[in-house]
MMTF fields as JSON, N, C-alpha, C and O atoms, coordinates in Angstrom:
{
  "mmtfVersion": "1.0.0",
  "mmtfProducer": "UNKNOWN",
  "numBonds": 383,
  "numAtoms": 384,
  "numGroups": 96,
  "numChains": 1,
  "numModels": 1,
  "chainsPerModel": [1],
  "groupsPerChain": [96],
  "chainIdList": ["A"],
  "bondAtomList": [4, 2, 8, 6, 12, 10, 16, 14, 20, 18, 24, 22, 28, 26, 32, 30, 36, 34, 40, 38, 44, 42, 48, 46, 52, 50, 56, 54, 60, 58, 64, 62, 68, 66, 72, 70, 76, 74, 80, 78, 84, 82, 88, 86, 92, 90, 96, 94, 100, 98, 104, 102, 108, 106, 112, 110, 116, 114, 120, 118, 124, 122, 128, 126, 132, 130, 136, 134, 140, 138, 144, 142, 148, 146, 152, 150, 156, 154, 160, 158, 164, 162, 168, 166, 172, 170, 176, 174, 180, 178, 184, 182, 188, 186, 192, 190, 196, 194, 200, 198, 204, 202, 208, 206, 212, 210, 216, 214, 220, 218, 224, 222, 228, 226, 232, 230, 236, 234, 240, 238, 244, 242, 248, 246, 252, 250, 256, 254, 260, 258, 264, 262, 268, 266, 272, 270, 276, 274, 280, 278, 284, 282, 288, 286, 292, 290, 296, 294, 300, 298, 304, 302, 308, 306, 312, 310, 316, 314, 320, 318, 324, 322, 328, 326, 332, 330, 336, 334, 340, 338, 344, 342, 348, 346, 352, 350, 356, 354, 360, 358, 364, 362, 368, 366, 372, 370, 376, 374, 380, 378],
  "bondOrderList": [1, 1, 1, 1, 1, 1, 1, 1, 1, 1, 1, 1, 1, 1, 1, 1, 1, 1, 1, 1, 1, 1, 1, 1, 1, 1, 1, 1, 1, 1, 1, 1, 1, 1, 1, 1, 1, 1, 1, 1, 1, 1, 1, 1, 1, 1, 1, 1, 1, 1, 1, 1, 1, 1, 1, 1, 1, 1, 1, 1, 1, 1, 1, 1, 1, 1, 1, 1, 1, 1, 1, 1, 1, 1, 1, 1, 1, 1, 1, 1, 1, 1, 1, 1, 1, 1, 1, 1, 1, 1, 1, 1, 1, 1, 1],
  "groupList": [{"groupName": "MET", "atomNameList": ["N", "CA", "C", "O"], "elementList": ["N", "C", "C", "O"], "formalChargeList": [0, 0, 0, 0], "bondAtomList": [1, 0, 2, 1, 3, 2], "bondOrderList": [1, 1, 2], "singleLetterCode": "M", "chemCompType": "L-PEPTIDE LINKING"}, {"groupName": "GLY", "atomNameList": ["N", "CA", "C", "O"], "elementList": ["N", "C", "C", "O"], "formalChargeList": [0, 0, 0, 0], "bondAtomList": [1, 0, 2, 1, 3, 2], "bondOrderList": [1, 1, 2], "singleLetterCode": "G", "chemCompType": "PEPTIDE LINKING"}, {"groupName": "TRP", "atomNameList": ["N", "CA", "C", "O"], "elementList": ["N", "C", "C", "O"], "formalChargeList": [0, 0, 0, 0], "bondAtomList": [1, 0, 2, 1, 3, 2], "bondOrderList": [1, 1, 2], "singleLetterCode": "W", "chemCompType": "L-PEPTIDE LINKING"}, {"groupName": "PRO", "atomNameList": ["N", "CA", "C", "O"], "elementList": ["N", "C", "C", "O"], "formalChargeList": [0, 0, 0, 0], "bondAtomList": [1, 0, 2, 1, 3, 2], "bondOrderList": [1, 1, 2], "singleLetterCode": "P", "chemCompType": "L-PEPTIDE LINKING"}, {"groupName": "ARG", "atomNameList": ["N", "CA", "C", "O"], "elementList": ["N", "C", "C", "O"], "formalChargeList": [0, 0, 0, 0], "bondAtomList": [1, 0, 2, 1, 3, 2], "bondOrderList": [1, 1, 2], "singleLetterCode": "R", "chemCompType": "L-PEPTIDE LINKING"}, {"groupName": "ALA", "atomNameList": ["N", "CA", "C", "O"], "elementList": ["N", "C", "C", "O"], "formalChargeList": [0, 0, 0, 0], "bondAtomList": [1, 0, 2, 1, 3, 2], "bondOrderList": [1, 1, 2], "singleLetterCode": "A", "chemCompType": "L-PEPTIDE LINKING"}, {"groupName": "THR", "atomNameList": ["N", "CA", "C", "O"], "elementList": ["N", "C", "C", "O"], "formalChargeList": [0, 0, 0, 0], "bondAtomList": [1, 0, 2, 1, 3, 2], "bondOrderList": [1, 1, 2], "singleLetterCode": "T", "chemCompType": "L-PEPTIDE LINKING"}, {"groupName": "ILE", "atomNameList": ["N", "CA", "C", "O"], "elementList": ["N", "C", "C", "O"], "formalChargeList": [0, 0, 0, 0], "bondAtomList": [1, 0, 2, 1, 3, 2], "bondOrderList": [1, 1, 2], "singleLetterCode": "I", "chemCompType": "L-PEPTIDE LINKING"}, {"groupName": "SER", "atomNameList": ["N", "CA", "C", "O"], "elementList": ["N", "C", "C", "O"], "formalChargeList": [0, 0, 0, 0], "bondAtomList": [1, 0, 2, 1, 3, 2], "bondOrderList": [1, 1, 2], "singleLetterCode": "S", "chemCompType": "L-PEPTIDE LINKING"}, {"groupName": "VAL", "atomNameList": ["N", "CA", "C", "O"], "elementList": ["N", "C", "C", "O"], "formalChargeList": [0, 0, 0, 0], "bondAtomList": [1, 0, 2, 1, 3, 2], "bondOrderList": [1, 1, 2], "singleLetterCode": "V", "chemCompType": "L-PEPTIDE LINKING"}, {"groupName": "ASN", "atomNameList": ["N", "CA", "C", "O"], "elementList": ["N", "C", "C", "O"], "formalChargeList": [0, 0, 0, 0], "bondAtomList": [1, 0, 2, 1, 3, 2], "bondOrderList": [1, 1, 2], "singleLetterCode": "N", "chemCompType": "L-PEPTIDE LINKING"}, {"groupName": "LEU", "atomNameList": ["N", "CA", "C", "O"], "elementList": ["N", "C", "C", "O"], "formalChargeList": [0, 0, 0, 0], "bondAtomList": [1, 0, 2, 1, 3, 2], "bondOrderList": [1, 1, 2], "singleLetterCode": "L", "chemCompType": "L-PEPTIDE LINKING"}, {"groupName": "GLU", "atomNameList": ["N", "CA", "C", "O"], "elementList": ["N", "C", "C", "O"], "formalChargeList": [0, 0, 0, 0], "bondAtomList": [1, 0, 2, 1, 3, 2], "bondOrderList": [1, 1, 2], "singleLetterCode": "E", "chemCompType": "L-PEPTIDE LINKING"}, {"groupName": "HIS", "atomNameList": ["N", "CA", "C", "O"], "elementList": ["N", "C", "C", "O"], "formalChargeList": [0, 0, 0, 0], "bondAtomList": [1, 0, 2, 1, 3, 2], "bondOrderList": [1, 1, 2], "singleLetterCode": "H", "chemCompType": "L-PEPTIDE LINKING"}, {"groupName": "PHE", "atomNameList": ["N", "CA", "C", "O"], "elementList": ["N", "C", "C", "O"], "formalChargeList": [0, 0, 0, 0], "bondAtomList": [1, 0, 2, 1, 3, 2], "bondOrderList": [1, 1, 2], "singleLetterCode": "F", "chemCompType": "L-PEPTIDE LINKING"}, {"groupName": "ASP", "atomNameList": ["N", "CA", "C", "O"], "elementList": ["N", "C", "C", "O"], "formalChargeList": [0, 0, 0, 0], "bondAtomList": [1, 0, 2, 1, 3, 2], "bondOrderList": [1, 1, 2], "singleLetterCode": "D", "chemCompType": "L-PEPTIDE LINKING"}, {"groupName": "TYR", "atomNameList": ["N", "CA", "C", "O"], "elementList": ["N", "C", "C", "O"], "formalChargeList": [0, 0, 0, 0], "bondAtomList": [1, 0, 2, 1, 3, 2], "bondOrderList": [1, 1, 2], "singleLetterCode": "Y", "chemCompType": "L-PEPTIDE LINKING"}, {"groupName": "GLN", "atomNameList": ["N", "CA", "C", "O"], "elementList": ["N", "C", "C", "O"], "formalChargeList": [0, 0, 0, 0], "bondAtomList": [1, 0, 2, 1, 3, 2], "bondOrderList": [1, 1, 2], "singleLetterCode": "Q", "chemCompType": "L-PEPTIDE LINKING"}],
  "groupTypeList": [0, 1, 2, 3, 4, 1, 5, 6, 5, 6, 7, 8, 5, 9, 10, 5, 8, 1, 8, 8, 9, 9, 11, 11, 3, 12, 10, 11, 10, 4, 13, 1, 14, 8, 9, 14, 10, 15, 15, 6, 1, 6, 11, 16, 7, 5, 11, 5, 5, 6, 8, 8, 6, 8, 5, 14, 6, 9, 4, 11, 5, 3, 8, 15, 11, 16, 12, 9, 3, 17, 17, 8, 1, 16, 6, 1, 9, 9, 8, 1, 7, 2, 6, 5, 3, 1, 8, 1, 5, 5, 4, 7, 6, 12, 2, 3],
  "groupIdList": [1, 2, 3, 4, 5, 6, 7, 8, 9, 10, 11, 12, 13, 14, 15, 16, 17, 18, 19, 20, 21, 22, 23, 24, 25, 26, 27, 28, 29, 30, 31, 32, 33, 34, 35, 36, 37, 38, 39, 40, 41, 42, 43, 44, 45, 46, 47, 48, 49, 50, 51, 52, 53, 54, 55, 56, 57, 58, 59, 60, 61, 62, 63, 64, 65, 66, 67, 68, 69, 70, 71, 72, 73, 74, 75, 76, 77, 78, 79, 80, 81, 82, 83, 84, 85, 86, 87, 88, 89, 90, 91, 92, 93, 94, 95, 96],
  "secStructList": [7, 7, 7, 7, 1, 1, 1, 7, 7, 3, 3, 3, 3, 3, 3, 7, 7, 1, 1, 7, 3, 3, 3, 3, 7, 7, 7, 6, 6, 7, 7, 3, 3, 3, 3, 3, 3, 3, 1, 1, 1, 3, 3, 3, 3, 3, 1, 1, 1, 7, 7, 7, 1, 1, 1, 7, 1, 3, 3, 3, 7, 6, 6, 7, 3, 3, 3, 3, 7, 4, 4, 4, 7, 7, 7, 1, 7, 3, 3, 3, 3, 3, 3, 1, 7, 7, 1, 7, 3, 3, 3, 3, 3, 3, 3, 7],
  "xCoordList": [27.25, 26.597, 27.661, 28.762, 27.329, 28.233, 28.263, 27.408, 29.23, 29.363, 29.228, 29.675, 28.614, 28.437, 29.777, 30.745, 29.822, 31.038, 31.112, 32.201, 29.954, 29.942, 30.152, 30.179, 30.299, 30.508, 29.206, 29.224, 28.095, 26.807, 25.809, 25.939, 24.824, 23.728, 22.43, 22.393, 21.377, 20.066, 19.206, 19.052, 18.655, 17.8, 16.372, 16.112, 15.444, 14.039, 13.158, 13.633, 11.871, 10.891, 9.636, 9.234, 9.026, 7.767, 6.784, 7.041, 5.66, 4.672, 4.098, 3.912, 3.822, 3.244, 1.899, 1.12, 1.644, 0.425, -0.022, 0.802, -1.32, -1.885, -1.975, -2.41, -1.562, -1.489, -0.025, 0.775, 0.331, 1.71, 2.145, 1.434, 3.31, 3.861, 5.314, 5.989, 5.779, 7.18, 8.024, 7.804, 8.99, 9.934, 11.11, 11.581, 11.571, 12.644, 12.346, 12.007, 12.466, 12.321, 13.601, 14.619, 13.536, 14.74, 15.822, 15.535, 17.062, 18.181, 19.421, 19.989, 19.829, 20.968, 22.286, 23.274, 22.319, 23.532, 23.582, 24.536, 22.569, 22.505, 23.548, 23.707, 24.257, 25.181, 24.638, 25.12, 23.658, 23.076, 22.047, 21.919, 21.309, 20.331, 19.972, 20.203, 19.402, 18.89, 17.499, 17.174, 16.676, 15.317, 15.116, 15.354, 14.681, 14.345, 12.835, 12.26, 12.19, 10.742, 10.427, 10.522, 10.054, 9.727, 8.204, 7.632, 7.565, 6.115, 5.772, 6.613, 4.539, 4.092, 3.646, 3.496, 3.43, 3.036, 4.241, 5.334, 4.051, 5.096, 5.191, 4.173, 6.411, 6.671, 7.17, 8.15, 6.491, 6.891, 7.517, 6.858, 8.778, 9.524, 9.728, 10.044, 9.544, 9.811, 10.8, 10.688, 11.755, 12.641, 11.91, 12.304, 10.828, 9.92, 8.999, 9.011, 8.21, 7.333, 6.183, 5.68, 5.756, 4.689, 5.061, 5.821, 4.509, 4.74, 3.403, 2.421, 3.365, 2.169, 2.633, 3.813, 1.691, 2.045, 2.3, 2.722, 2.045, 2.325, 3.402, 3.882, 3.785, 4.842, 5.791, 5.539, 6.883, 7.815, 9.222, 9.412, 10.196, 11.597, 12.013, 12.7, 11.594, 11.958, 10.837, 10.134, 10.678, 9.659, 10.369, 11.255, 9.962, 10.57, 9.554, 8.515, 9.85, 9.044, 9.307, 10.261, 8.493, 8.762, 10.189, 10.664, 10.85, 12.233, 13.298, 14.443, 12.958, 13.956, 14.592, 13.996, 15.824, 16.589, 16.927, 17.305, 16.789, 17.19, 18.184, 17.943, 19.305, 20.32, 20.629, 20.947, 20.536, 20.901, 22.407, 22.913, 23.12, 24.573, 24.971, 24.299, 26.06, 26.556, 26.853, 26.72, 27.249, 27.611, 26.397, 26.558, 25.199, 24.012, 23.793, 23.329, 24.12, 23.936, 22.491, 22.183, 21.585, 20.169, 19.9, 20.153, 19.383, 19.105, 17.634, 17.258, 16.807, 15.401, 14.516, 14.992, 13.215, 12.206, 12.145, 12.28, 11.941, 11.748, 10.38, 10.094, 9.541, 8.205, 7.969, 8.713, 6.91, 6.591, 5.113, 4.39, 4.683, 3.316, 3.357, 4.132, 2.523, 2.485, 1.202, 0.164, 1.289, 0.09, -0.222, 0.677, -1.464, -1.91, -1.03, -0.435, -0.943, -0.063, -0.511, -1.701, 0.483, 0.22, 0.606, 0.364, 1.197, 1.583, 3.078, 3.611, 3.768, 5.203, 5.544, 4.73, 6.777, 7.282, 8.429, 8.958, 8.804, 10.046, 11.095, 10.942, 12.156, 13.272, 14.356, 14.931, 14.615, 15.444, 16.707, 16.671, 17.829, 19.088, 19.571, 19.699, 19.839, 20.31, 21.635, 21.77, 22.627, 23.911, 24.321, 24.077, 24.959, 25.393, 26.696, 27.206],
  "yCoordList": [-3.202, -4.481, -5.568, -5.403, -6.685, -7.812, -8.562, -8.349, -9.426, -10.17, -11.646, -12.133, -12.368, -13.81, -14.521, -14.146, -15.555, -16.34, -17.465, -17.854, -17.988, -19.082, -18.584, -17.38, -19.518, -19.17, -18.797, -18.131, -19.218, -18.935, -18.441, -18.702, -17.732, -17.28, -17.696, -17.93, -17.786, -18.121, -16.861, -16.226, -16.514, -15.339, -15.807, -16.668, -15.224, -15.61, -14.393, -13.329, -14.573, -13.517, -14.147, -15.244, -13.435, -13.862, -12.716, -11.595, -12.995, -11.961, -11.379, -12.081, -10.08, -9.373, -9.997, -10.404, -10.064, -10.692, -10.013, -9.58, -9.926, -9.396, -10.44, -10.143, -11.678, -12.77, -13.141, -12.955, -13.656, -14.057, -15.148, -16.133, -14.965, -15.933, -16.226, -15.398, -17.407, -17.772, -17.124, -17.352, -16.317, -15.728, -16.675, -16.816, -17.316, -18.311, -19.456, -19.215, -20.687, -21.817, -21.969, -21.34, -22.796, -23.099, -23.627, -24.404, -23.2, -23.658, -23.673, -22.622, -24.841, -24.973, -24.562, -24.357, -24.436, -24.025, -22.521, -22.035, -21.794, -20.346, -19.586, -19.807, -18.68, -17.781, -16.369, -15.569, -16.05, -14.717, -14.559, -15.409, -13.456, -13.174, -11.7, -10.998, -11.243, -9.882, -9.925, -10.819, -8.936, -8.813, -7.365, -6.438, -7.178, -5.86, -5.798, -6.682, -4.767, -4.626, -3.902, -2.678, -4.672, -4.153, -4.038, -4.483, -3.44, -3.285, -1.899, -1.237, -1.464, -0.164, -0.209, 0.837, -1.41, -1.576, -1.765, -2.072, -1.585, -1.823, -3.318, -3.99, -3.835, -5.248, -5.43, -4.807, -6.286, -6.635, -8.022, -8.995, -8.112, -9.369, -9.884, -9.119, -11.187, -11.833, -12.973, -13.748, -13.065, -14.228, -15.293, -15.656, -15.772, -16.728, -17.302, -16.842, -18.294, -18.97, -18.096, -18.301, -17.121, -16.214, -14.784, -14.532, -13.864, -12.446, -11.734, -12.175, -10.635, -9.796, -8.349, -8.076, -7.437, -6.023, -5.61, -4.484, -6.514, -6.225, -7.129, -6.867, -8.184, -9.092, -9.331, -10.181, -8.573, -8.629, -8.284, -7.766, -8.574, -8.278, -6.939, -6.152, -6.686, -5.443, -5.024, -5.865, -3.719, -3.165, -2.488, -1.656, -2.861, -2.286, -1.442, -1.946, -0.182, 0.681, 0.285, -0.445, 0.744, 0.455, 0.866, 1.937, 0.005, 0.202, 0.117, 0.496, -0.37, -0.578, -1.956, -2.886, -2.057, -3.303, -3.691, -2.844, -4.987, -5.528, -6.638, -7.534, -6.578, -7.62, -8.199, -7.464, -9.51, -10.186, -10.416, -11.013, -9.963, -10.141, -11.611, -12.473, -11.874, -13.242, -13.81, -15.015, -12.966, -13.418, -13.773, -14.326, -13.472, -13.727, -15.207, -15.589, -16.036, -17.47, -17.917, -19.077, -17.009, -17.379, -18.234, -17.81, -19.444, -20.374, -20.794, -21.653, -20.194, -20.586, -19.961, -19.317, -20.164, -19.665, -18.136, -17.547, -17.516, -16.071, -15.861, -16.434, -15.047, -14.813, -13.321, -12.49, -12.995, -11.599, -11.389, -12.314, -10.158, -9.75, -8.274, -7.496, -7.896, -6.515, -5.834, -6.477, -4.515, -3.707, -3.147, -2.686, -3.183, -2.689, -3.234, -2.459, -4.566, -5.132, -4.755, -4.721, -4.473, -4.182, -5.38, -6.526, -5.112, -6.192, -6.471, -7.126, -5.982, -6.19, -7.475, -8.393, -7.519, -8.737, -8.418, -7.307, -9.414, -9.38, -10.01, -11.155, -9.271, -9.771, -10.243, -9.454, -11.542, -12.171, -12.754, -13.392, -12.527, -13.183, -13.899, -13.298, -15.191, -16.022, -16.63, -17.15, -16.567, -17.146, -18.214, -18.108, -19.251, -20.378, -20.057, -20.892],
  "zCoordList": [3.522, 3.31, 3.387, 2.863, 4.044, 4.103, 2.78, 1.92, 2.619, 1.366, 1.634, 2.672, 0.71, 0.866, 0.97, 0.309, 1.809, 1.951, 0.926, 0.506, 0.523, -0.434, -1.854, -2.109, -2.763, -4.163, -4.861, -5.896, -4.308, -4.936, -3.904, -2.708, -4.389, -3.542, -4.211, -5.419, -3.43, -3.964, -3.932, -2.889, -5.081, -5.199, -5.426, -6.267, -4.66, -4.787, -4.544, -4.148, -4.79, -4.542, -3.948, -4.335, -3.004, -2.409, -2.595, -2.156, -3.243, -3.516, -2.235, -1.241, -2.278, -1.136, -0.755, -1.617, 0.556, 1.051, 2.343, 3.149, 2.525, 3.763, 4.854, 5.966, 4.543, 5.521, 5.696, 4.779, 6.85, 7.105, 6.128, 5.931, 5.522, 4.571, 4.945, 5.557, 4.568, 4.791, 3.701, 2.511, 4.12, 3.18, 2.932, 1.804, 4.001, 3.908, 4.868, 6.026, 4.409, 5.334, 6.159, 5.867, 7.174, 7.944, 6.998, 6.087, 7.223, 6.409, 7.3, 7.597, 7.718, 8.628, 7.991, 8.697, 6.653, 5.947, 5.667, 5.059, 6.103, 5.833, 6.647, 7.848, 5.957, 6.647, 6.729, 7.531, 5.928, 5.965, 4.871, 3.989, 4.937, 3.893, 3.911, 4.895, 2.805, 2.726, 2.118, 1.337, 2.491, 1.972, 1.537, 2.312, 0.307, -0.219, -0.418, -1.051, 0.114, -0.015, -1.321, -1.406, -2.326, -3.656, -3.802, -4.797, -2.806, -2.81, -2.277, -1.67, -2.505, -2.014, -0.559, 0.072, -0.016, 1.38, 2.279, 1.802, 3.566, 4.556, 4.829, 4.995, 4.877, 5.123, 6.552, 6.961, 7.305, 8.665, 8.625, 8.258, 8.999, 8.952, 10.368, 11.279, 10.545, 11.834, 11.637, 10.687, 12.529, 12.547, 13.362, 14.47, 12.756, 13.395, 12.318, 11.176, 12.68, 11.719, 11.236, 10.132, 12.045, 11.626, 11.985, 12.92, 11.22, 11.444, 11.522, 10.925, 12.257, 12.287, 12.418, 12.638, 12.279, 12.398, 13.844, 14.105, 14.778, 16.186, 16.783, 17.886, 16.075, 16.53, 15.361, 14.507, 15.333, 14.209, 14.68, 15.781, 13.841, 14.138, 13.551, 14.203, 12.317, 11.638, 10.699, 10.138, 10.536, 9.636, 8.473, 8.668, 7.242, 6.046, 5.286, 4.862, 5.118, 4.265, 2.809, 2.54, 1.877, 0.468, 0.087, 0.465, -0.656, -1.144, -0.057, -0.303, 1.139, 2.193, 2.048, 1.505, 2.552, 2.539, 3.965, 4.775, 4.273, 5.571, 5.326, 4.517, 6.029, 5.886, 7.255, 8.19, 7.371, 8.612, 8.575, 7.624, 9.575, 9.586, 9.538, 10.105, 8.861, 8.765, 10.15, 10.365, 11.076, 12.412, 13.265, 14.353, 12.802, 13.626, 13.884, 14.958, 12.914, 13.071, 12.956, 13.231, 12.549, 12.478, 11.245, 10.118, 11.469, 10.376, 10.332, 9.534, 11.182, 11.286, 10.227, 9.292, 10.394, 9.464, 9.544, 10.617, 8.39, 8.287, 7.642, 6.59, 8.266, 7.729, 7.546, 8.066, 6.789, 6.556, 6.292, 5.921, 6.491, 6.207, 5.809, 6.367, 4.846, 4.373, 4.838, 4.991, 5.061, 5.223, 3.843, 3.14, 3.463, 2.152, 1.025, 0.276, 0.898, -0.127, -1.536, -1.848, -2.371, -3.775, -4.623, -4.244, -5.753, -6.671, -6.623, -7.519, -5.586, -5.456, -4.731, -4.63, -4.226, -3.597, -2.659, -2.652, -1.867, -1.114, -2.015, -2.443, -2.305, -3.126, -2.153, -1.404, -2.188, -1.156, -1.762, -2.814, -1.081, -1.415, -0.174, 0.892, -0.316, 0.788, 0.377, -0.73, 1.277, 0.935, 1.939, 3.141, 1.391, 2.225, 2.959, 3.706]
}
């Protein structure tokens, strides 16, 4: 796992949803982020404004972690959608 370059990171959570939701808004100061699927459903993440189960960047099974490399330079919107969402969430850490 890579390590944050800044002195602080922002930790947030987005509740699981069967509709596409924004996990992270655009942030031009972002150097990287990670998403942990803390739900019983599969999480489909898109490096785009909307996500679907057929148009996504990465699929996370329950308890999976996805980390965008610091070198990626991606600062745009990140969205997600769950199949069979439960009462969990996406646990997100974003570092400047």
